[in-house]
Coordinates of N, CA and C in Angstrom, one line a residue:
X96 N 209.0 117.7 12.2 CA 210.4 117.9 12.6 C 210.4 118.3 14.1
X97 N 211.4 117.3 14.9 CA 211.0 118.0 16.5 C 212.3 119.1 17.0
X98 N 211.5 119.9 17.9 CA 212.1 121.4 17.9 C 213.4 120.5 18.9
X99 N 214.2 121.9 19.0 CA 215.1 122.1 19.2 C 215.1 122.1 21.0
X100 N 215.9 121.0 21.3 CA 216.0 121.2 23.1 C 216.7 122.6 23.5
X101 N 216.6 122.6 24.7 CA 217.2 124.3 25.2 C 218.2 123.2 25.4
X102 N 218.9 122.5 25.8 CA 220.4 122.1 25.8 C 221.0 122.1 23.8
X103 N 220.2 121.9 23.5 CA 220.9 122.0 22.3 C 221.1 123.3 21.1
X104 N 219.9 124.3 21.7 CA 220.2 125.5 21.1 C 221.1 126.3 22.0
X105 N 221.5 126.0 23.5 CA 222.9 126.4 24.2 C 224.1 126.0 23.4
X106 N 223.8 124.9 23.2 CA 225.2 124.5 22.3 C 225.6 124.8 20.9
X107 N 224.9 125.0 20.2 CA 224.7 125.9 18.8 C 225.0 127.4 19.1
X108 N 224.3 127.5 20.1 CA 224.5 129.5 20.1 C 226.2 129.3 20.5
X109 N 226.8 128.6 21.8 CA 227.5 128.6 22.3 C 229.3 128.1 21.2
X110 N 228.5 127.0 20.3 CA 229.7 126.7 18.9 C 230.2 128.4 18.6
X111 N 228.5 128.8 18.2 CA 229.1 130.2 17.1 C 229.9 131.1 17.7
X112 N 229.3 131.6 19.3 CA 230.0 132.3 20.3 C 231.2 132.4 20.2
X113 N 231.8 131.2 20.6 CA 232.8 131.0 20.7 C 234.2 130.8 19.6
X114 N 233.3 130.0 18.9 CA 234.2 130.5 17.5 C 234.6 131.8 17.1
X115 N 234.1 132.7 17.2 CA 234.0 134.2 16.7 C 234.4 134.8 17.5
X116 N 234.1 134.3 19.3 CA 234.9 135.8 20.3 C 236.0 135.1 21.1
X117 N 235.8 133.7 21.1 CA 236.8 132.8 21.9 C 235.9 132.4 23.1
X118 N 236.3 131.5 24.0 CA 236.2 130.8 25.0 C 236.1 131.8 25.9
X119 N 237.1 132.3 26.5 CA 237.2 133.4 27.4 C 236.1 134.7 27.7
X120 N 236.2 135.0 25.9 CA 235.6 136.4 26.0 C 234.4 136.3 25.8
X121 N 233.9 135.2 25.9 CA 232.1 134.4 25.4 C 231.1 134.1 27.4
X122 N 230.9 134.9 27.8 CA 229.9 134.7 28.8 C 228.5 134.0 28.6
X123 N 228.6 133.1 29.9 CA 227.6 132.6 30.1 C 226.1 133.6 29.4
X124 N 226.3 134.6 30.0 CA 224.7 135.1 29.7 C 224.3 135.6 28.1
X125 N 225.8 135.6 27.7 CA 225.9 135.9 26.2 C 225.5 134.2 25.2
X126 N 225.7 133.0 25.9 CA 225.1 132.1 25.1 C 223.5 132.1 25.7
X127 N 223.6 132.3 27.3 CA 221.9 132.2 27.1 C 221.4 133.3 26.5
X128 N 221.8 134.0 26.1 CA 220.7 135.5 25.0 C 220.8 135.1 23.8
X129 N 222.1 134.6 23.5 CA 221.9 134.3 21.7 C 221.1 132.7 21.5
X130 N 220.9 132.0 23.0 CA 220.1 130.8 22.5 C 218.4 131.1 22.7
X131 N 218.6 132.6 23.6 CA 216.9 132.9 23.5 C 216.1 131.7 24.5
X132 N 216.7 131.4 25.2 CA 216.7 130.7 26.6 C 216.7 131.2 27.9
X133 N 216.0 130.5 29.0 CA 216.0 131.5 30.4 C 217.1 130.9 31.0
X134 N 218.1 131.9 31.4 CA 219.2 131.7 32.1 C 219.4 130.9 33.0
X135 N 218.2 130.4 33.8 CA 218.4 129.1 34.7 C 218.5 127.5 33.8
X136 N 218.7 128.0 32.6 CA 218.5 126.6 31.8 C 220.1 125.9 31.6
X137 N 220.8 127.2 31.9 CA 222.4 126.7 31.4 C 222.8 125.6 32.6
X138 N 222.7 126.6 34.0 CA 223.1 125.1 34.9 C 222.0 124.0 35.0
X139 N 220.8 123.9 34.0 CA 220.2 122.6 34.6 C 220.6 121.7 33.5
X140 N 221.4 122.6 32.4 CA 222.5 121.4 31.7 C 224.2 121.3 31.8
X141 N 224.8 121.9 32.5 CA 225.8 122.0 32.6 C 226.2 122.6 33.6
X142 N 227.3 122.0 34.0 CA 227.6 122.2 35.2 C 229.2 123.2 36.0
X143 N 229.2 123.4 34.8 CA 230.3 124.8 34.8 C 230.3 125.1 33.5
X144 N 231.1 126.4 33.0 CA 231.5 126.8 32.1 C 232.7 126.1 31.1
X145 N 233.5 125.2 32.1 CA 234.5 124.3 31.0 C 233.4 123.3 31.0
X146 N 232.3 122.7 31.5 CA 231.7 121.7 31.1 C 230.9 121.9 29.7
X147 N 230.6 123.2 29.7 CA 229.8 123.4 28.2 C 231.0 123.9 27.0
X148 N 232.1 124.1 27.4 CA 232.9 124.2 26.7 C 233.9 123.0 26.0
X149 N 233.8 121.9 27.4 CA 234.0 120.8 26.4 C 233.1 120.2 25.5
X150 N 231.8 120.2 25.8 CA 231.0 119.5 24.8 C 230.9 121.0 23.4
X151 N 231.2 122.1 23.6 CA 231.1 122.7 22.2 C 232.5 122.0 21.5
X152 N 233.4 121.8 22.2 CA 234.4 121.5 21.4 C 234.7 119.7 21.1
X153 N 233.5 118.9 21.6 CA 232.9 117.6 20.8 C 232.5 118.2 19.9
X154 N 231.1 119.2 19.6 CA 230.4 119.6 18.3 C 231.5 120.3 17.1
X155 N 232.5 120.5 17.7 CA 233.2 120.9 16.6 C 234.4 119.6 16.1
X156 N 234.6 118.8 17.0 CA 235.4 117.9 16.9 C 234.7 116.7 15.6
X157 N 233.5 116.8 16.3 CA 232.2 116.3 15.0 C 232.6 116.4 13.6
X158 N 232.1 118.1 13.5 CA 231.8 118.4 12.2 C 234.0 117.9 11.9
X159 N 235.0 118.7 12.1 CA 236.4 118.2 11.6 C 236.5 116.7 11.3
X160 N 235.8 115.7 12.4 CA 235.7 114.0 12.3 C 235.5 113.7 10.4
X161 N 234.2 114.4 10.6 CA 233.2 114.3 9.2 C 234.4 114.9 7.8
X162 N 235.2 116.1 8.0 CA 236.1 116.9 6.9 C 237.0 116.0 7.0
X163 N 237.2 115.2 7.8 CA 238.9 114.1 7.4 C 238.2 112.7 6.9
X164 N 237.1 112.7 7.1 CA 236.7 111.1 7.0 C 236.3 111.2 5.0
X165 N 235.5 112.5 4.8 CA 236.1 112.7 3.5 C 237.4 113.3 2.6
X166 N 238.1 113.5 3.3 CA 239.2 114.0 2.6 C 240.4 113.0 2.6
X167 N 241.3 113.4 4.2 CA 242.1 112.5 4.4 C 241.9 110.8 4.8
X168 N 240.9 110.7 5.2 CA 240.4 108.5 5.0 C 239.7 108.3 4.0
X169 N 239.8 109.1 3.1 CA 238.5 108.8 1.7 C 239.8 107.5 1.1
X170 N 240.1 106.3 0.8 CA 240.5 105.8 0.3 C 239.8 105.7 -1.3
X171 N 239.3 106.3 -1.8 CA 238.8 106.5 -2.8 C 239.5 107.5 -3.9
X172 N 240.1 108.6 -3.5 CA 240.6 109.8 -3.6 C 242.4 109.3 -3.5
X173 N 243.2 110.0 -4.5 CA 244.7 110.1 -4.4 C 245.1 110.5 -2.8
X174 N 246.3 109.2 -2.7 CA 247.0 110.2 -1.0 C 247.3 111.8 -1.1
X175 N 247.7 112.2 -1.8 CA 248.4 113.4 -2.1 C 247.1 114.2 -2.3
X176 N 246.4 113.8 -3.1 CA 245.2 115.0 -3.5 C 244.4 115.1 -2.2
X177 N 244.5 114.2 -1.5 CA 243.3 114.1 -0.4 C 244.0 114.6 0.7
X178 N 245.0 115.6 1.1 CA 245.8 115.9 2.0 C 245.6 117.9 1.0
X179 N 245.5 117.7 0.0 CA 245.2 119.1 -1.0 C 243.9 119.5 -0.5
X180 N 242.9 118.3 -0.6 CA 241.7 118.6 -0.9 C 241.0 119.2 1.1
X181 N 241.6 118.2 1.9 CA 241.6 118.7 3.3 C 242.0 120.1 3.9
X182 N 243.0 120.4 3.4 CA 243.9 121.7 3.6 C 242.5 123.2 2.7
X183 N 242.3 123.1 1.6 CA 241.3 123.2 0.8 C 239.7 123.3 1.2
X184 N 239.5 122.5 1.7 CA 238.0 122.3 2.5 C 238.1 123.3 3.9
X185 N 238.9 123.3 4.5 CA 239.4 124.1 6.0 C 239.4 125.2 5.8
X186 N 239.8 125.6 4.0 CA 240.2 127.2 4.2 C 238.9 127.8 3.5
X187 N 238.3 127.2 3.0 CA 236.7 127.7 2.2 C 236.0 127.8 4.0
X188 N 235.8 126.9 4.8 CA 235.5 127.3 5.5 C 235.7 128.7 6.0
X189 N 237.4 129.1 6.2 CA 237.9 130.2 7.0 C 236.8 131.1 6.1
X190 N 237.3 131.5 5.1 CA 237.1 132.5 4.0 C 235.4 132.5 4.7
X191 N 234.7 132.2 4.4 CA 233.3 132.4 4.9 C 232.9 133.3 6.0
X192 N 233.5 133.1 6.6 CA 233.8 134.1 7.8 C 234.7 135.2 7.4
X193 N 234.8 135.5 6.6 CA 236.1 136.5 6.0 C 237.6 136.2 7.1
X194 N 238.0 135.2 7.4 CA 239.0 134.3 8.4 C 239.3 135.2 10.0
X195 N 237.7 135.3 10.4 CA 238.3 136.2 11.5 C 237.8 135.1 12.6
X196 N 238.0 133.9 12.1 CA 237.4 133.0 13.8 C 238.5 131.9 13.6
X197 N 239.6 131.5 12.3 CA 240.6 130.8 12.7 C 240.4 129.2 13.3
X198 N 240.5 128.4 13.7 CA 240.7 126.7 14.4 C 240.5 127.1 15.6
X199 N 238.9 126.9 15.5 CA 238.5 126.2 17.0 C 239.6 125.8 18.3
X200 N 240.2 124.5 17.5 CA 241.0 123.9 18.7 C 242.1 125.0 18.5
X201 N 242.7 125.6 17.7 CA 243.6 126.4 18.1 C 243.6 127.1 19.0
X202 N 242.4 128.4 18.6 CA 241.6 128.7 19.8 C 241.7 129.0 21.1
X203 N 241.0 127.6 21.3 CA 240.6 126.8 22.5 C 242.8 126.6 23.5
X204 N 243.3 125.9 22.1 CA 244.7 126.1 23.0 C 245.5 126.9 23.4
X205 N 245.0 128.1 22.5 CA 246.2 129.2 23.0 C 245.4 130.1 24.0
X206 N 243.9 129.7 24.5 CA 243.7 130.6 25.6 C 243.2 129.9 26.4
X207 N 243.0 128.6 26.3 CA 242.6 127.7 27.9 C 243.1 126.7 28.3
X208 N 244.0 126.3 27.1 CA 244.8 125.1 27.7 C 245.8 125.7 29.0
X209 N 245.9 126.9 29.3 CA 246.5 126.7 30.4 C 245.9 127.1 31.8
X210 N 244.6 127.3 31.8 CA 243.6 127.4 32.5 C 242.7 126.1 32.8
X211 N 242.5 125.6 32.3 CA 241.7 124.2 32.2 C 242.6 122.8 32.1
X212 N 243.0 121.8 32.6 CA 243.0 120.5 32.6 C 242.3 119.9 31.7
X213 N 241.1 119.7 31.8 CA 240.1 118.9 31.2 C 240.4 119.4 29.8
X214 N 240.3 120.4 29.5 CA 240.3 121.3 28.0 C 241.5 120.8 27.4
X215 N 242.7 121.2 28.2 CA 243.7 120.6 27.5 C 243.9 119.2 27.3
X216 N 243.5 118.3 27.9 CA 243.8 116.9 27.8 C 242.5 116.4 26.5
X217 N 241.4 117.4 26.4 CA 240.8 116.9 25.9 C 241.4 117.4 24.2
X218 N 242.3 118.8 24.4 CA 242.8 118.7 22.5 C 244.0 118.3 22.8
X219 N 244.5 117.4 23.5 CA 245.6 116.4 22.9 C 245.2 115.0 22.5
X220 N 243.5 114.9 22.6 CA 243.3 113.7 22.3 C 242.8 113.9 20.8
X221 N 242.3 115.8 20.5 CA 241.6 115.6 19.3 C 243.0 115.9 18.3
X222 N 243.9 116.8 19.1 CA 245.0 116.6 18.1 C 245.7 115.4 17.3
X223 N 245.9 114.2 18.6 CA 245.9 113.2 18.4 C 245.2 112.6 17.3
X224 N 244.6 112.2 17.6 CA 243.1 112.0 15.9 C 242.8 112.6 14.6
X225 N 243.8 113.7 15.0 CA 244.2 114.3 13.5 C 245.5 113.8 13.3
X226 N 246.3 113.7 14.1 CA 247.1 113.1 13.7 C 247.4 111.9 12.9
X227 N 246.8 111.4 13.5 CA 246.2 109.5 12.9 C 245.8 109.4 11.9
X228 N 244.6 110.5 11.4 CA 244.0 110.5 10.1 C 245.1 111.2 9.1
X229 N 246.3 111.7 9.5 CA 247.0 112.5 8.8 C 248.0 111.4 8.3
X230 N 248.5 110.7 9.1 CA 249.4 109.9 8.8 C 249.1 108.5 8.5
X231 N 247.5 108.4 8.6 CA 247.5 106.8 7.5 C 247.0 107.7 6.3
X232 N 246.6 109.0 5.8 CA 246.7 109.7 4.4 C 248.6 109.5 3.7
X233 N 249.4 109.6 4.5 CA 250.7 109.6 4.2 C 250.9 108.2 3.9
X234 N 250.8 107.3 4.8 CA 250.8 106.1 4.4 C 250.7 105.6 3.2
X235 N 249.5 105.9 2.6 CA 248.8 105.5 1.8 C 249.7 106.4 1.1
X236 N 250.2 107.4 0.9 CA 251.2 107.7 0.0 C 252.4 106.8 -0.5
X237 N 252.7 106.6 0.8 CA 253.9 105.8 0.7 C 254.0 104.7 -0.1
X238 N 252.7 103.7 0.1 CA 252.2 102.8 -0.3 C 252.2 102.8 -2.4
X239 N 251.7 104.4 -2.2 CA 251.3 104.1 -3.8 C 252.5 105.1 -4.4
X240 N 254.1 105.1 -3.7 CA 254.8 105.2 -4.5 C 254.8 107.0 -4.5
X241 N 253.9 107.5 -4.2 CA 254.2 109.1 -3.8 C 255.4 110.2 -3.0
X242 N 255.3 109.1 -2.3 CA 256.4 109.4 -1.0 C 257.3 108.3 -1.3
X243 N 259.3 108.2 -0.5 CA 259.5 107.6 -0.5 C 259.4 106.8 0.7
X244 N 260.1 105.4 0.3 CA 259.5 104.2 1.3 C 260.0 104.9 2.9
X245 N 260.9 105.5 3.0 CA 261.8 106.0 4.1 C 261.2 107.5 5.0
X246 N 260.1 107.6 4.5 CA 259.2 108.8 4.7 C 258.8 108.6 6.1
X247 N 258.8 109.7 6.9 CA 258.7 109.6 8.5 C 257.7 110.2 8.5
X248 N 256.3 109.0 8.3 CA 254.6 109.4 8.0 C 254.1 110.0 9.7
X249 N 254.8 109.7 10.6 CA 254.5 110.1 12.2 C 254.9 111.8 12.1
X250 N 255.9 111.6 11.8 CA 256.6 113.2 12.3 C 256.3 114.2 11.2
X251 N 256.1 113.9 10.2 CA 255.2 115.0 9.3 C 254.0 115.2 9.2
X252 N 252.9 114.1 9.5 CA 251.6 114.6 10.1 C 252.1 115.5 11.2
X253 N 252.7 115.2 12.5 CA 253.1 116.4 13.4 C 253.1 117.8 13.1
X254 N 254.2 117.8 11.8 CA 254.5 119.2 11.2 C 253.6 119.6 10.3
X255 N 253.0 118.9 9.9 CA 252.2 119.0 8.7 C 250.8 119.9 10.2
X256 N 250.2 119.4 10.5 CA 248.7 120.2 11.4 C 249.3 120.8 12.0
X257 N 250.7 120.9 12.7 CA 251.2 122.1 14.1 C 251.4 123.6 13.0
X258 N 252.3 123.1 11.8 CA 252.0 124.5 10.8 C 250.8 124.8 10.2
X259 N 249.8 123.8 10.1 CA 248.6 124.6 9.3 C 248.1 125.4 10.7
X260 N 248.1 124.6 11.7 CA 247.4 125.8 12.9 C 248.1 126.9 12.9
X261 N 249.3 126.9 12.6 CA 250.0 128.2 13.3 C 250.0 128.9 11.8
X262 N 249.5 128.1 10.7 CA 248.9 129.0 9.2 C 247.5 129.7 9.5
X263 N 246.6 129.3 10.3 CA 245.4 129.5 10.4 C 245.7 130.4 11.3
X264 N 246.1 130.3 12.9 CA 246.0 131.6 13.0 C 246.8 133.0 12.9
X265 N 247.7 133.1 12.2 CA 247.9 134.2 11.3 C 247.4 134.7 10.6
X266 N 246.4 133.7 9.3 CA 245.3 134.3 8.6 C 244.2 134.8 9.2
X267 N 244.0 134.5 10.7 CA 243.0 135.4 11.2 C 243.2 136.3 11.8
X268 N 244.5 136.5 12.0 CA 245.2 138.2 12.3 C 245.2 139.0 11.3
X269 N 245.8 138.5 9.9 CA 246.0 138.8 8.7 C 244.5 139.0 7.8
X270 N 243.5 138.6 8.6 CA 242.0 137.9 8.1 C 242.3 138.1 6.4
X271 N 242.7 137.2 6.2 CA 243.3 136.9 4.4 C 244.1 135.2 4.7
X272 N 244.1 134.9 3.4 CA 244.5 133.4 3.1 C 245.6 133.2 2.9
X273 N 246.4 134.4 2.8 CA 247.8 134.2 2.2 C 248.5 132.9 3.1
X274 N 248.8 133.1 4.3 CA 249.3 132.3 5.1 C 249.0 130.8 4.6
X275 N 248.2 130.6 4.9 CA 248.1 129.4 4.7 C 248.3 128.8 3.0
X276 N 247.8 130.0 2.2 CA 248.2 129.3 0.8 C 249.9 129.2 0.5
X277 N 250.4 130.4 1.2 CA 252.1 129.8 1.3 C 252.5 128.5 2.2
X278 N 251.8 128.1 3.3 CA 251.6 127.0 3.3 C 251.9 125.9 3.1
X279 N 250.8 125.6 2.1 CA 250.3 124.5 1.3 C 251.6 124.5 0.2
X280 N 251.6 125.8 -0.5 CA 252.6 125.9 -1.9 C 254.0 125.1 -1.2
X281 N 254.5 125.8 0.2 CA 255.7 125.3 0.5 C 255.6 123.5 0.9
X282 N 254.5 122.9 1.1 CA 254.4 121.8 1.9 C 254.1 120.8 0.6
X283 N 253.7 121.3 -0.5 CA 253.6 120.6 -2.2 C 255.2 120.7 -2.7
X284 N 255.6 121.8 -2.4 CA 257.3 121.6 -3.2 C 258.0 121.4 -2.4
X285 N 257.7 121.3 -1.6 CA 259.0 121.0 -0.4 C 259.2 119.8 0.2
X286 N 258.1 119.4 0.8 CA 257.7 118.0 1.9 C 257.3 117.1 1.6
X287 N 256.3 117.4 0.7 CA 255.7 116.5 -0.4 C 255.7 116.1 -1.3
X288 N 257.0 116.2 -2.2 CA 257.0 116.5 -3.5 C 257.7 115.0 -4.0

């Protein structure tokens, strides 16, 4: 098994970092100590601080790619259940952490999208992508008679991720699940139904 590059145990220490204390509050010397790396290693991979903060937030963009590709594009799975089973998968995540680190990209937007260019332009593209996967899941509702034919599959993926974020980070103020399971309950009898 080959070991681990010092660029990639920066980016691992630097995922967790940041997940847990944010962007902002996560210092350079605090990912080179948690990667157990010599601090000249960070600039001979990166080239600022938003540069390693966009590639942590590819590594997280990753693992979410992977939670939609089975949940909401599993064409295998009910439209409806696979929009359940997504919302569901996100929040087992939270809970693990007892919900005190909340969406990454959330995160990432409410404290550097207006600091960073790059940052922000780069989560309107991953928002974007969730979007997409959100609304060919709706589709596929529509298709199989779930939804009606008249269903505005664009503008409720919209609503559908801009309220789970703003469910998620409440639950990590709240660090409990309620938020988000009222949610879901309201987005099954109400939006979805």
């Amino acid at each position: 098994m080959a070991r681990a590059s010092n660029r990639e145990k920066l980016l691992v220490a630097g995922l967790g970092l940041i997940h847990e204390h944010g962007f902002t509050a996560t210092s350079v010397r605090d990912v080179v100590r948690a990667a157990g790396v010599p601090q000249g290693c960070f600039t001979n991979h990166f080239t600022s601080k938003e540069a390693f903060g966009l590639e942590v937030l590819g590594l997280y963009r990753a693992e979410k790619r992977e939670d939609a590709h089975k949940t909401l594009l599993d064409d295998n799975q009910q439209p409806l259940q696979r929009i359940r089973a997504y919302i569901d998968a996100r929040t087992e995540r939270f809970k693990q952490n007892g919900m005190r680190c909340g969406c990454m990209f959330g995160n990432f937007a409410a404290e550097s999208s207006s600091e960073s260019e790059a940052i922000r332009l780069e989560l309107l593209d991953i928002f974007a992508e969730s979007r997409r996967a959100m609304r060919y899941c709706l589709e596929a509702a529509v298709r199989a008679g779930d939804l009606p034919q008249a269903f505005d599959c664009d503008e409720a993926a919209a609503l559908i991720l801009s309220s789970l974020q703003g469910a998620f980070l409440t639950a990590k103020t709240e660090r409990g699940a309620a938020p988000v399971e009222r949610f879901k309950k309201f987005l099954f009898a109400s939006i979805l139904r």
